[in-house]
Amino acid sequence: MTKNIPQMDDTIAAIATAIGPGGIGIVRISGPLAIKIACKIFISSRGKKSVRLQSHRVYHGHICNSDTNDVIDEVLITIMRGPKSYTCEDVVEISSHGGLMAVKAILELVIALGARLAQPGEFTRRAFLNGRLDLVQAEAVLDIIQAKTQSSLRVSTHQLKGELTLQLEKIRTDLLEAYIRLEALVNFPEDGIEDRGRNEVSSRLLDAKMKINTLLAESNQGRLLREGAKLVLCGRPNVGKSSLLNVLLKQPRAIVSEVAGTTRDTIEESAQINGIPFQIVDTAGILEPRDIIEEEAVKRSRLHMQSADLVLLTFSASERIVKDDMKIMKFLEGQNILVVINKSDLPSILLDQDIKAFLPQHKIVRVSAATRAGINELESAIEQNILKGRTVDTTQILLTNTRHIEALKNAVEFIIESEQFLQNNLSLEFISENLKDALAALDRITGRDVDADLLDNIFSTFCIGK
Ligand SMILES: Nc1nc2c(ncn2[C@@H]2O[C@H](COP(=O)(O)OP(=O)(O)OP(=O)(O)O)[C@@H](O)[C@H]2O)c(=O)[nH]1
Ligand SMILES: [Mg+2]
């Protein structure tokens, strides 16, 4: 059950710019009262109250408290009458001087005149509910705001333009045609065209499946662009994990010292490596916890190692492999590992073949966190490992959102099952039910078929004012 479905027929308002010192600040108002409120508080620079504010015009003037006649700030206001606006409703944007006080005072005035404070993402939610954007495009708006790299920005912009939606619509048409043909077979079985009909359904299903699989094939790359890959530094104490974290972050984030066991709690930071967003985790090197704090640290480190997209297994060039290294390697069996031999500035005791004896297939990169030698090579090796040698073509349609990926996987499962039913000559009603489920999975992505809880979930991650 949804606790809190926002109304649609009232007027909402919010500060749409980031809070804090800045050149300008914007208060955004949307709904039936938006223009009426603007008329009450805005005095145009021509001196008289502007009663008729025209759509898609910008006016210069002042915001005044109509009760006290106090001037609050000099502003530009933009009028956009619905449906030609972001929300399809009447929208007014008041651009005042930046900083908190002016925008806050304007917002308070607007609220006092009958608007209500918007919930996070409520402007975009209205744009969706009024048919201005579908759900994929609404989510793309959020991704653009939160983009961490140029490439993720580019992919989200394509999604906002509706390119992914168009592709999903093509898949939907295939499925719908398969469904309609199937229904015809169910309802007019006497026509004697069953074989031909089944073939047509089959061929439509194949088309849909191929289109979905093409999208899914690149989805891992897309997801990495949006959410970032998880990179976990591990290795025994003192090999220089925290030093490497600092080098990759280009700032001294973690404490580094010659004392073994310096890092106790795991440290997580976001960074970009060669244009790919990463979540980098520095773990505790200790293997045998001496107290409950260390016990917790070891537990957390292990959880991170297990969920890593890539583990940077770190050694020191000045030390041979010892039992503890072997324990770590055993724990990491089956993980995606890149071997890093740090401290290459010191005389090298650890040889590549010492490592290859245990990890014959894994790439080894020698670096020095102290002198930064080899760091570029390390960054390229990380990039290659994550992209598996492929470049991400940000001009193509990419799935980036886990919600979309899961729904498409779901749809393809129903399609494959339907194909099997068809091959085994099972009752057409079964197949028909399956196709309805496949269509529903697809419609959850674009929001054609979506419940209020899911909407709450999506829009609550937006900022207020968007
Ligand atoms: N010569 C040399 N010393 C390094 C290098 N990288 C790190 N060190 C030193 O090695 C020591 C340990 O570094 P840390 O980064 O704290 O090692 P760690 O692996 O995070 O250790 P724990 O947190 O205890 O698990 C410090 O004294 C660093 O200055 C390097 O490339 N060359
Ligand atoms: Mg450390």
Short mmCIF file of C-alpha atoms and ligand atoms in Angstrom, two decimals:
data_model
loop_
_atom_site.label_atom_id
_atom_site.label_comp_id
_atom_site.label_asym_id
_atom_site.label_seq_id
_atom_site.Cartn_x
_atom_site.Cartn_y
_atom_site.Cartn_z
CA MET A 1 0.00 0.00 0.00
CA THR A 2 1.22 3.48 -0.73
CA LYS A 3 1.25 5.67 2.31
CA ASN A 4 1.62 8.93 0.73
CA ILE A 5 0.38 9.42 -2.82
CA PRO A 6 0.87 13.11 -3.58
CA GLN A 7 -2.14 14.92 -4.95
CA MET A 8 -2.01 16.18 -8.49
CA ASP A 9 -4.54 18.99 -8.46
CA ASP A 10 -2.77 21.35 -6.09
CA THR A 11 0.15 23.72 -6.62
CA ILE A 12 3.64 22.69 -5.60
CA ALA A 13 6.74 24.79 -5.05
CA ALA A 14 10.39 24.22 -4.20
CA ILE A 15 13.85 25.67 -4.42
CA ALA A 16 15.20 24.14 -7.63
CA THR A 17 18.85 25.14 -7.30
CA ALA A 18 21.45 23.78 -4.88
CA ILE A 19 21.35 25.39 -1.45
CA GLY A 20 24.35 27.59 -0.68
CA PRO A 21 26.16 30.59 -2.13
CA GLY A 22 25.74 30.85 -5.90
CA GLY A 23 25.09 33.29 -8.71
CA ILE A 24 21.36 32.67 -8.89
CA GLY A 25 18.75 30.67 -7.03
CA ILE A 26 15.51 29.45 -8.56
CA VAL A 27 12.13 28.87 -6.95
CA ARG A 28 9.92 26.71 -9.13
CA ILE A 29 6.12 26.65 -8.89
CA SER A 30 3.81 24.24 -10.75
CA GLY A 31 0.05 23.85 -10.69
CA PRO A 32 -3.21 25.76 -11.13
CA LEU A 33 -2.25 28.60 -8.75
CA ALA A 34 1.27 29.13 -10.09
CA ILE A 35 0.56 32.17 -12.26
CA LYS A 36 -1.96 33.68 -9.83
CA ILE A 37 0.64 33.53 -7.06
CA ALA A 38 3.28 35.05 -9.35
CA CYS A 39 0.93 37.93 -10.18
CA LYS A 40 0.43 38.65 -6.49
CA ILE A 41 4.10 38.87 -5.55
CA PHE A 42 5.78 40.14 -8.72
CA ILE A 43 6.07 43.82 -9.61
CA SER A 44 7.49 44.35 -13.06
CA SER A 45 10.32 46.86 -13.55
CA ARG A 46 7.84 48.96 -15.51
CA GLY A 47 6.41 49.83 -12.14
CA LYS A 48 2.87 48.59 -12.33
CA LYS A 49 1.68 45.16 -11.32
CA SER A 50 1.69 42.90 -14.37
CA VAL A 51 -1.72 41.31 -14.42
CA ARG A 52 -1.35 39.43 -17.68
CA LEU A 53 1.92 37.55 -17.72
CA GLN A 54 2.34 35.92 -21.13
CA SER A 55 3.53 32.39 -21.61
CA HIS A 56 7.15 31.64 -22.51
CA ARG A 57 8.27 35.15 -21.65
CA VAL A 58 10.87 36.30 -19.12
CA TYR A 59 10.03 39.41 -17.04
CA HIS A 60 12.36 41.57 -15.00
CA GLY A 61 11.17 43.06 -11.71
CA HIS A 62 10.93 42.55 -7.97
CA ILE A 63 9.32 40.08 -5.63
CA CYS A 64 7.41 41.92 -2.91
CA ASN A 65 5.42 40.85 0.08
CA SER A 66 1.98 42.16 -0.92
CA ASP A 67 0.91 42.57 2.74
CA THR A 68 3.90 44.55 3.97
CA ASN A 69 5.09 45.93 0.62
CA ASP A 70 8.64 44.80 1.53
CA VAL A 71 10.86 44.17 -1.49
CA ILE A 72 12.46 40.75 -1.14
CA ASP A 73 14.74 40.59 -4.18
CA GLU A 74 15.27 41.70 -7.75
CA VAL A 75 14.35 38.80 -10.01
CA LEU A 76 13.64 37.43 -13.46
CA ILE A 77 10.50 35.37 -13.72
CA THR A 78 9.74 32.88 -16.47
CA ILE A 79 6.15 31.99 -17.25
CA MET A 80 5.30 28.69 -18.92
CA ARG A 81 1.61 27.99 -19.24
CA GLY A 82 0.64 24.31 -19.46
CA PRO A 83 0.69 22.05 -21.31
CA LYS A 84 3.87 23.51 -22.85
CA SER A 85 5.92 23.17 -19.68
CA TYR A 86 8.06 20.58 -17.88
CA THR A 87 5.11 19.27 -15.84
CA CYS A 88 2.43 20.05 -18.48
CA GLU A 89 0.92 22.37 -15.84
CA ASP A 90 1.31 26.12 -15.43
CA VAL A 91 4.89 26.65 -14.28
CA VAL A 92 6.61 29.77 -12.98
CA GLU A 93 10.32 29.94 -12.28
CA ILE A 94 11.58 32.83 -10.18
CA SER A 95 15.31 33.45 -10.55
CA SER A 96 16.60 35.50 -7.67
CA HIS A 97 20.08 36.17 -6.34
CA GLY A 98 21.75 33.04 -5.04
CA GLY A 99 22.39 32.14 -1.44
CA LEU A 100 19.85 30.83 0.97
CA MET A 101 17.99 33.90 2.25
CA ALA A 102 16.38 35.28 -0.92
CA VAL A 103 15.15 31.94 -2.26
CA LYS A 104 13.91 30.90 1.18
CA ALA A 105 11.95 34.14 1.65
CA ILE A 106 10.41 33.81 -1.83
CA LEU A 107 9.48 30.18 -1.21
CA GLU A 108 7.83 31.08 2.10
CA LEU A 109 5.81 33.78 0.38
CA VAL A 110 4.68 31.35 -2.33
CA ILE A 111 3.68 28.76 0.27
CA ALA A 112 1.75 31.38 2.26
CA LEU A 113 -0.26 32.13 -0.90
CA GLY A 114 -1.49 28.55 -1.29
CA ALA A 115 1.26 26.41 -2.81
CA ARG A 116 2.60 23.41 -0.91
CA LEU A 117 6.20 22.28 -0.58
CA ALA A 118 7.00 19.73 -3.31
CA GLN A 119 8.20 16.28 -2.43
CA PRO A 120 11.49 15.02 -3.90
CA GLY A 121 11.11 14.46 -7.64
CA GLU A 122 7.50 15.65 -7.63
CA PHE A 123 7.87 17.97 -10.64
CA THR A 124 9.24 15.06 -12.70
CA ARG A 125 6.58 12.75 -11.25
CA ARG A 126 3.92 15.15 -12.54
CA ALA A 127 5.69 15.30 -15.90
CA PHE A 128 5.44 11.50 -16.00
CA LEU A 129 1.83 11.28 -14.79
CA ASN A 130 0.79 13.96 -17.28
CA GLY A 131 2.37 12.00 -20.12
CA ARG A 132 5.20 14.44 -20.84
CA LEU A 133 7.89 11.82 -20.11
CA ASP A 134 7.79 8.06 -19.73
CA LEU A 135 9.43 6.40 -16.76
CA VAL A 136 12.67 5.65 -18.62
CA GLN A 137 12.97 9.34 -19.50
CA ALA A 138 12.09 10.42 -15.94
CA GLU A 139 14.84 8.17 -14.60
CA ALA A 140 17.21 9.58 -17.23
CA VAL A 141 16.57 13.05 -15.74
CA LEU A 142 17.78 11.73 -12.39
CA ASP A 143 20.79 10.09 -14.02
CA ILE A 144 21.74 13.33 -15.75
CA ILE A 145 21.66 15.15 -12.41
CA GLN A 146 23.76 12.43 -10.79
CA ALA A 147 26.09 11.68 -13.73
CA LYS A 148 29.63 11.13 -12.52
CA THR A 149 31.35 10.98 -15.91
CA GLN A 150 30.98 12.45 -19.39
CA SER A 151 30.13 9.02 -20.78
CA SER A 152 27.31 8.34 -18.30
CA LEU A 153 25.96 11.83 -19.02
CA ARG A 154 25.95 11.09 -22.74
CA VAL A 155 24.09 7.78 -22.31
CA SER A 156 21.46 9.40 -20.04
CA THR A 157 20.94 12.21 -22.53
CA HIS A 158 20.16 9.62 -25.22
CA GLN A 159 17.67 8.01 -22.86
CA LEU A 160 16.01 11.34 -22.11
CA LYS A 161 15.62 11.93 -25.84
CA GLY A 162 13.57 8.73 -25.88
CA GLU A 163 15.93 6.50 -27.86
CA LEU A 164 15.74 3.61 -25.40
CA THR A 165 11.97 4.03 -25.22
CA LEU A 166 11.77 3.74 -29.01
CA GLN A 167 13.70 0.48 -28.94
CA LEU A 168 11.48 -0.86 -26.15
CA GLU A 169 8.41 0.10 -28.20
CA LYS A 170 9.73 -1.96 -31.14
CA ILE A 171 10.08 -4.97 -28.84
CA ARG A 172 6.59 -4.33 -27.53
CA THR A 173 5.20 -4.27 -31.08
CA ASP A 174 6.78 -7.68 -31.80
CA LEU A 175 5.29 -9.13 -28.63
CA LEU A 176 1.92 -7.53 -29.22
CA GLU A 177 1.73 -8.92 -32.75
CA ALA A 178 2.69 -12.37 -31.48
CA TYR A 179 -0.03 -12.05 -28.87
CA ILE A 180 -2.69 -10.90 -31.35
CA ARG A 181 -1.87 -13.76 -33.74
CA LEU A 182 -2.01 -16.20 -30.87
CA GLU A 183 -5.37 -14.90 -29.72
CA ALA A 184 -6.68 -15.30 -33.29
CA LEU A 185 -5.57 -18.93 -33.21
CA VAL A 186 -7.23 -19.45 -29.84
CA ASN A 187 -10.49 -17.85 -30.93
CA PHE A 188 -10.73 -19.19 -34.50
CA PRO A 189 -9.18 -22.64 -34.28
CA GLU A 190 -11.37 -23.94 -37.09
CA ASP A 191 -9.57 -21.88 -39.75
CA GLY A 192 -7.06 -24.66 -40.38
CA ILE A 193 -4.17 -22.27 -40.35
CA GLU A 194 -2.72 -23.34 -37.05
CA ASP A 195 0.72 -24.34 -38.36
CA ARG A 196 1.22 -21.13 -40.25
CA GLY A 197 -0.08 -19.14 -37.28
CA ARG A 198 2.28 -20.85 -34.88
CA ASN A 199 5.21 -20.11 -37.22
CA GLU A 200 4.28 -16.45 -37.34
CA VAL A 201 4.08 -16.26 -33.54
CA SER A 202 7.44 -18.01 -33.32
CA SER A 203 9.10 -15.61 -35.70
CA ARG A 204 7.77 -12.57 -33.82
CA LEU A 205 9.00 -14.01 -30.54
CA LEU A 206 12.42 -14.59 -32.05
CA ASP A 207 12.57 -10.96 -33.22
CA ALA A 208 11.65 -9.70 -29.75
CA LYS A 209 14.15 -12.02 -28.08
CA MET A 210 16.98 -10.92 -30.35
CA LYS A 211 16.28 -7.25 -29.74
CA ILE A 212 16.20 -7.79 -25.97
CA ASN A 213 19.37 -9.86 -26.03
CA THR A 214 21.19 -7.16 -27.99
CA LEU A 215 20.26 -4.67 -25.29
CA LEU A 216 21.18 -7.06 -22.48
CA ALA A 217 24.53 -7.96 -24.06
CA GLU A 218 25.89 -4.48 -23.39
CA SER A 219 23.97 -3.90 -20.18
CA ASN A 220 26.85 -4.74 -17.88
CA GLN A 221 28.87 -1.97 -19.47
CA GLY A 222 25.91 0.37 -19.17
CA ARG A 223 25.35 -0.48 -15.53
CA LEU A 224 29.02 0.13 -14.78
CA LEU A 225 28.79 3.55 -16.44
CA ARG A 226 25.84 4.49 -14.27
CA GLU A 227 26.58 2.84 -10.95
CA GLY A 228 30.35 2.47 -11.09
CA ALA A 229 32.37 -0.69 -10.71
CA LYS A 230 33.43 -1.88 -7.29
CA LEU A 231 37.19 -2.11 -6.90
CA VAL A 232 38.46 -3.70 -3.70
CA LEU A 233 42.05 -3.39 -2.48
CA CYS A 234 43.18 -6.38 -0.48
CA GLY A 235 46.38 -7.99 0.66
CA ARG A 236 48.18 -8.55 3.91
CA PRO A 237 49.15 -5.70 6.28
CA ASN A 238 51.70 -3.12 5.20
CA VAL A 239 51.88 -3.96 1.50
CA GLY A 240 50.60 -0.45 0.71
CA LYS A 241 46.85 -0.85 0.06
CA SER A 242 45.94 2.46 1.68
CA SER A 243 48.84 4.17 -0.10
CA LEU A 244 47.44 2.87 -3.41
CA LEU A 245 43.94 4.03 -2.50
CA ASN A 246 45.29 7.53 -1.94
CA VAL A 247 47.15 7.48 -5.25
CA LEU A 248 44.05 6.31 -7.16
CA LEU A 249 41.91 8.95 -5.43
CA LYS A 250 44.59 11.59 -5.98
CA GLN A 251 44.14 12.73 -2.39
CA PRO A 252 45.35 11.54 1.02
CA ARG A 253 42.14 9.88 2.18
CA ALA A 254 43.38 6.86 4.17
CA ILE A 255 45.92 6.84 6.97
CA VAL A 256 49.17 5.23 5.90
CA SER A 257 51.81 4.03 8.33
CA GLU A 258 54.56 1.48 8.76
CA VAL A 259 52.53 -0.12 11.57
CA ALA A 260 50.95 -3.33 10.32
CA GLY A 261 47.19 -3.22 10.82
CA THR A 262 46.80 0.52 10.30
CA THR A 263 43.50 0.23 8.45
CA ARG A 264 40.92 -1.35 10.69
CA ASP A 265 37.59 -0.26 9.27
CA THR A 266 37.00 -0.48 5.53
CA ILE A 267 37.18 2.82 3.63
CA GLU A 268 34.95 3.44 0.61
CA GLU A 269 35.35 6.31 -1.84
CA SER A 270 34.13 7.19 -5.33
CA ALA A 271 36.64 7.97 -8.05
CA GLN A 272 37.00 8.04 -11.81
CA ILE A 273 39.62 5.95 -13.51
CA ASN A 274 40.03 6.69 -17.23
CA GLY A 275 36.47 8.03 -17.39
CA ILE A 276 34.83 5.06 -15.64
CA PRO A 277 33.23 5.67 -12.25
CA PHE A 278 34.49 3.40 -9.48
CA GLN A 279 33.66 2.71 -5.90
CA ILE A 280 37.08 1.94 -4.40
CA VAL A 281 37.23 0.06 -1.12
CA ASP A 282 40.36 -0.19 1.04
CA THR A 283 40.19 -3.15 3.37
CA ALA A 284 41.95 -4.14 6.57
CA GLY A 285 44.97 -6.37 5.91
CA ILE A 286 44.67 -8.23 9.20
CA LEU A 287 43.63 -11.85 9.00
CA GLU A 288 43.55 -12.83 12.67
CA PRO A 289 41.37 -10.40 14.61
CA ARG A 290 42.61 -9.57 18.09
CA ASP A 291 39.41 -7.96 19.38
CA ILE A 292 35.76 -7.52 18.43
CA ILE A 293 36.47 -4.35 16.44
CA GLU A 294 38.99 -6.18 14.29
CA GLU A 295 36.60 -9.10 14.02
CA GLU A 296 33.99 -6.76 12.53
CA ALA A 297 36.61 -5.19 10.24
CA VAL A 298 37.61 -8.62 8.90
CA LYS A 299 33.95 -9.51 8.35
CA ARG A 300 33.31 -6.29 6.41
CA SER A 301 36.49 -6.67 4.36
CA ARG A 302 35.43 -10.18 3.33
CA LEU A 303 31.95 -9.05 2.32
CA HIS A 304 33.47 -6.37 0.11
CA MET A 305 35.92 -8.82 -1.46
CA GLN A 306 33.05 -11.16 -2.35
CA SER A 307 30.97 -8.45 -3.99
CA ALA A 308 33.84 -6.83 -5.90
CA ASP A 309 33.74 -6.36 -9.67
CA LEU A 310 37.54 -6.44 -9.48
CA VAL A 311 39.94 -7.22 -6.62
CA LEU A 312 43.35 -5.56 -6.59
CA LEU A 313 45.35 -8.23 -4.79
CA THR A 314 48.34 -6.33 -3.51
CA PHE A 315 51.83 -7.60 -2.63
CA SER A 316 55.04 -5.86 -1.65
CA ALA A 317 57.98 -6.28 -4.07
CA SER A 318 60.34 -6.41 -1.11
CA GLU A 319 58.78 -9.47 0.51
CA ARG A 320 58.31 -13.07 -0.47
CA ILE A 321 54.93 -14.80 -0.48
CA VAL A 322 54.02 -16.03 3.01
CA LYS A 323 51.29 -18.17 4.48
CA ASP A 324 48.94 -15.23 4.99
CA ASP A 325 49.12 -14.36 1.28
CA MET A 326 48.11 -17.92 0.49
CA LYS A 327 45.17 -17.68 2.87
CA ILE A 328 43.97 -14.54 1.10
CA MET A 329 44.40 -16.13 -2.34
CA LYS A 330 42.42 -19.15 -1.19
CA PHE A 331 39.62 -16.88 0.02
CA LEU A 332 39.60 -15.04 -3.31
CA GLU A 333 39.31 -18.16 -5.45
CA GLY A 334 36.99 -17.58 -8.41
CA GLN A 335 37.07 -13.77 -8.07
CA ASN A 336 38.13 -11.36 -10.79
CA ILE A 337 41.67 -10.50 -9.64
CA LEU A 338 44.36 -8.12 -10.84
CA VAL A 339 47.71 -8.66 -9.12
CA VAL A 340 49.52 -5.51 -8.02
CA ILE A 341 53.11 -5.70 -6.83
CA ASN A 342 53.65 -2.45 -4.94
CA LYS A 343 56.90 -0.88 -3.67
CA SER A 344 58.67 -1.44 -7.00
CA ASP A 345 61.08 1.32 -5.90
CA LEU A 346 62.57 -1.13 -3.39
CA PRO A 347 64.93 -4.01 -4.35
CA SER A 348 62.70 -6.69 -5.85
CA ILE A 349 62.62 -9.95 -3.94
CA LEU A 350 59.18 -11.06 -5.14
CA LEU A 351 59.36 -12.48 -8.67
CA ASP A 352 56.49 -12.75 -11.16
CA GLN A 353 56.88 -16.54 -11.23
CA ASP A 354 56.38 -16.71 -7.43
CA ILE A 355 52.90 -15.34 -8.06
CA LYS A 356 52.28 -17.28 -11.25
CA ALA A 357 52.81 -20.48 -9.27
CA PHE A 358 49.52 -19.69 -7.54
CA LEU A 359 47.75 -17.42 -10.02
CA PRO A 360 48.98 -18.51 -13.45
CA GLN A 361 46.36 -16.67 -15.54
CA HIS A 362 46.24 -13.32 -13.79
CA LYS A 363 47.75 -10.11 -15.01
CA ILE A 364 50.51 -8.65 -12.84
CA VAL A 365 51.28 -4.93 -12.68
CA ARG A 366 54.31 -3.52 -10.84
CA VAL A 367 53.84 -0.10 -9.28
CA SER A 368 55.19 2.17 -6.60
CA ALA A 369 52.66 4.14 -4.59
CA ALA A 370 55.65 6.12 -3.28
CA THR A 371 57.08 7.27 -6.63
CA ARG A 372 53.87 6.72 -8.70
CA ALA A 373 55.80 4.59 -11.16
CA GLY A 374 53.47 2.23 -13.03
CA ILE A 375 50.26 3.94 -11.88
CA ASN A 376 49.18 4.78 -15.46
CA GLU A 377 49.71 1.15 -16.43
CA LEU A 378 47.69 0.08 -13.38
CA GLU A 379 44.84 2.39 -14.35
CA SER A 380 44.83 1.05 -17.93
CA ALA A 381 44.88 -2.53 -16.65
CA ILE A 382 41.90 -1.77 -14.40
CA GLU A 383 40.02 -0.16 -17.30
CA GLN A 384 40.75 -3.07 -19.63
CA ASN A 385 39.74 -5.61 -17.06
CA ILE A 386 36.42 -3.90 -16.39
CA LEU A 387 35.57 -3.20 -20.01
CA LYS A 388 36.99 -6.59 -21.06
CA GLY A 389 38.90 -4.93 -23.88
CA ARG A 390 35.75 -3.42 -25.40
CA THR A 391 35.18 0.26 -25.65
CA VAL A 392 31.82 1.53 -24.50
CA ASP A 393 30.05 3.13 -27.43
CA THR A 394 28.08 5.83 -25.70
CA THR A 395 26.32 6.75 -28.93
CA GLN A 396 24.46 3.44 -28.98
CA ILE A 397 21.38 2.68 -26.93
CA LEU A 398 22.61 1.34 -23.61
CA LEU A 399 20.71 -0.11 -20.70
CA THR A 400 22.17 1.40 -17.57
CA ASN A 401 19.52 0.93 -14.96
CA THR A 402 19.36 -2.29 -12.93
CA ARG A 403 15.57 -2.00 -12.76
CA HIS A 404 15.34 -2.03 -16.56
CA ILE A 405 17.87 -4.85 -16.88
CA GLU A 406 15.96 -7.05 -14.42
CA ALA A 407 12.62 -6.39 -16.13
CA LEU A 408 14.04 -7.25 -19.56
CA LYS A 409 15.62 -10.45 -18.23
CA ASN A 410 12.20 -11.26 -16.83
CA ALA A 411 10.53 -10.60 -20.19
CA VAL A 412 13.04 -12.77 -22.05
CA GLU A 413 12.41 -15.66 -19.64
CA PHE A 414 8.71 -15.54 -20.49
CA ILE A 415 9.52 -15.42 -24.20
CA ILE A 416 11.85 -18.42 -24.00
CA GLU A 417 9.22 -20.35 -22.09
CA SER A 418 6.60 -19.43 -24.69
CA GLU A 419 8.91 -20.67 -27.45
CA GLN A 420 9.28 -23.97 -25.64
CA PHE A 421 5.50 -24.26 -25.20
CA LEU A 422 5.08 -23.61 -28.91
CA GLN A 423 7.65 -26.25 -29.85
CA ASN A 424 6.05 -28.80 -27.57
CA ASN A 425 2.60 -28.02 -28.97
CA LEU A 426 1.24 -27.05 -25.57
CA SER A 427 -2.11 -25.36 -25.23
CA LEU A 428 -2.18 -21.92 -26.80
CA GLU A 429 -3.78 -20.45 -23.67
CA PHE A 430 -0.58 -21.12 -21.70
CA ILE A 431 1.46 -19.25 -24.26
CA SER A 432 -0.99 -16.42 -24.30
CA GLU A 433 -0.69 -16.00 -20.50
CA ASN A 434 3.08 -16.04 -20.80
CA LEU A 435 3.08 -13.34 -23.43
CA LYS A 436 0.88 -11.16 -21.27
CA ASP A 437 3.49 -11.50 -18.51
CA ALA A 438 6.29 -10.63 -20.94
CA LEU A 439 4.38 -7.52 -22.04
CA ALA A 440 3.73 -6.56 -18.42
CA ALA A 441 7.47 -6.83 -17.64
CA LEU A 442 8.19 -4.52 -20.56
CA ASP A 443 5.49 -2.07 -19.53
CA ARG A 444 6.92 -1.82 -16.03
CA ILE A 445 10.06 -0.30 -17.57
CA THR A 446 8.37 2.53 -19.42
CA GLY A 447 5.74 3.00 -16.72
CA ARG A 448 2.75 1.98 -18.84
CA ASP A 449 2.00 -0.55 -16.13
CA VAL A 450 3.38 0.59 -12.85
CA ASP A 451 2.18 0.77 -9.27
CA ALA A 452 2.36 3.74 -6.96
CA ASP A 453 4.89 2.08 -4.67
CA LEU A 454 7.39 1.74 -7.48
CA LEU A 455 6.83 5.38 -8.42
CA ASP A 456 7.43 6.38 -4.79
CA ASN A 457 10.61 4.38 -4.85
CA ILE A 458 11.92 5.96 -8.01
CA PHE A 459 10.98 9.56 -7.34
CA SER A 460 12.03 9.60 -3.69
CA THR A 461 15.66 9.35 -4.86
CA PHE A 462 15.32 12.67 -6.72
CA CYS A 463 16.21 15.97 -5.18
CA ILE A 464 13.50 18.40 -4.12
CA GLY A 465 12.81 20.90 -6.88
CA LYS A 466 13.29 18.43 -9.76
N1 LIG B 1 59.09 2.23 -0.40
C1 LIG B 1 57.78 2.23 -0.49
N2 LIG B 1 57.02 2.27 0.62
C2 LIG B 1 55.68 2.24 0.50
C3 LIG B 1 55.05 2.20 -0.77
N3 LIG B 1 53.72 2.18 -0.59
C4 LIG B 1 53.51 2.20 0.75
N4 LIG B 1 54.68 2.25 1.41
C5 LIG B 1 54.88 2.28 2.84
O1 LIG B 1 54.43 1.05 3.39
C6 LIG B 1 53.84 1.24 4.66
C7 LIG B 1 52.46 0.65 4.72
O2 LIG B 1 51.60 1.36 3.84
P1 LIG B 1 50.04 1.34 3.99
O3 LIG B 1 49.50 1.99 2.77
O4 LIG B 1 49.61 1.84 5.30
O5 LIG B 1 49.78 -0.24 3.92
P2 LIG B 1 48.42 -1.05 4.07
O6 LIG B 1 48.53 -2.20 3.13
O7 LIG B 1 47.26 -0.17 3.92
O8 LIG B 1 48.52 -1.62 5.54
P3 LIG B 1 47.35 -2.00 6.59
O9 LIG B 1 46.39 -0.90 6.63
O10 LIG B 1 48.10 -2.13 7.85
O11 LIG B 1 46.78 -3.31 6.14
C8 LIG B 1 53.88 2.75 4.92
O12 LIG B 1 54.99 3.05 5.70
C9 LIG B 1 54.02 3.33 3.52
O13 LIG B 1 54.68 4.58 3.51
C10 LIG B 1 55.89 2.18 -1.94
O14 LIG B 1 55.46 2.16 -3.09
N5 LIG B 1 57.23 2.20 -1.73
MG MG B 2 45.79 0.36 5.21
#
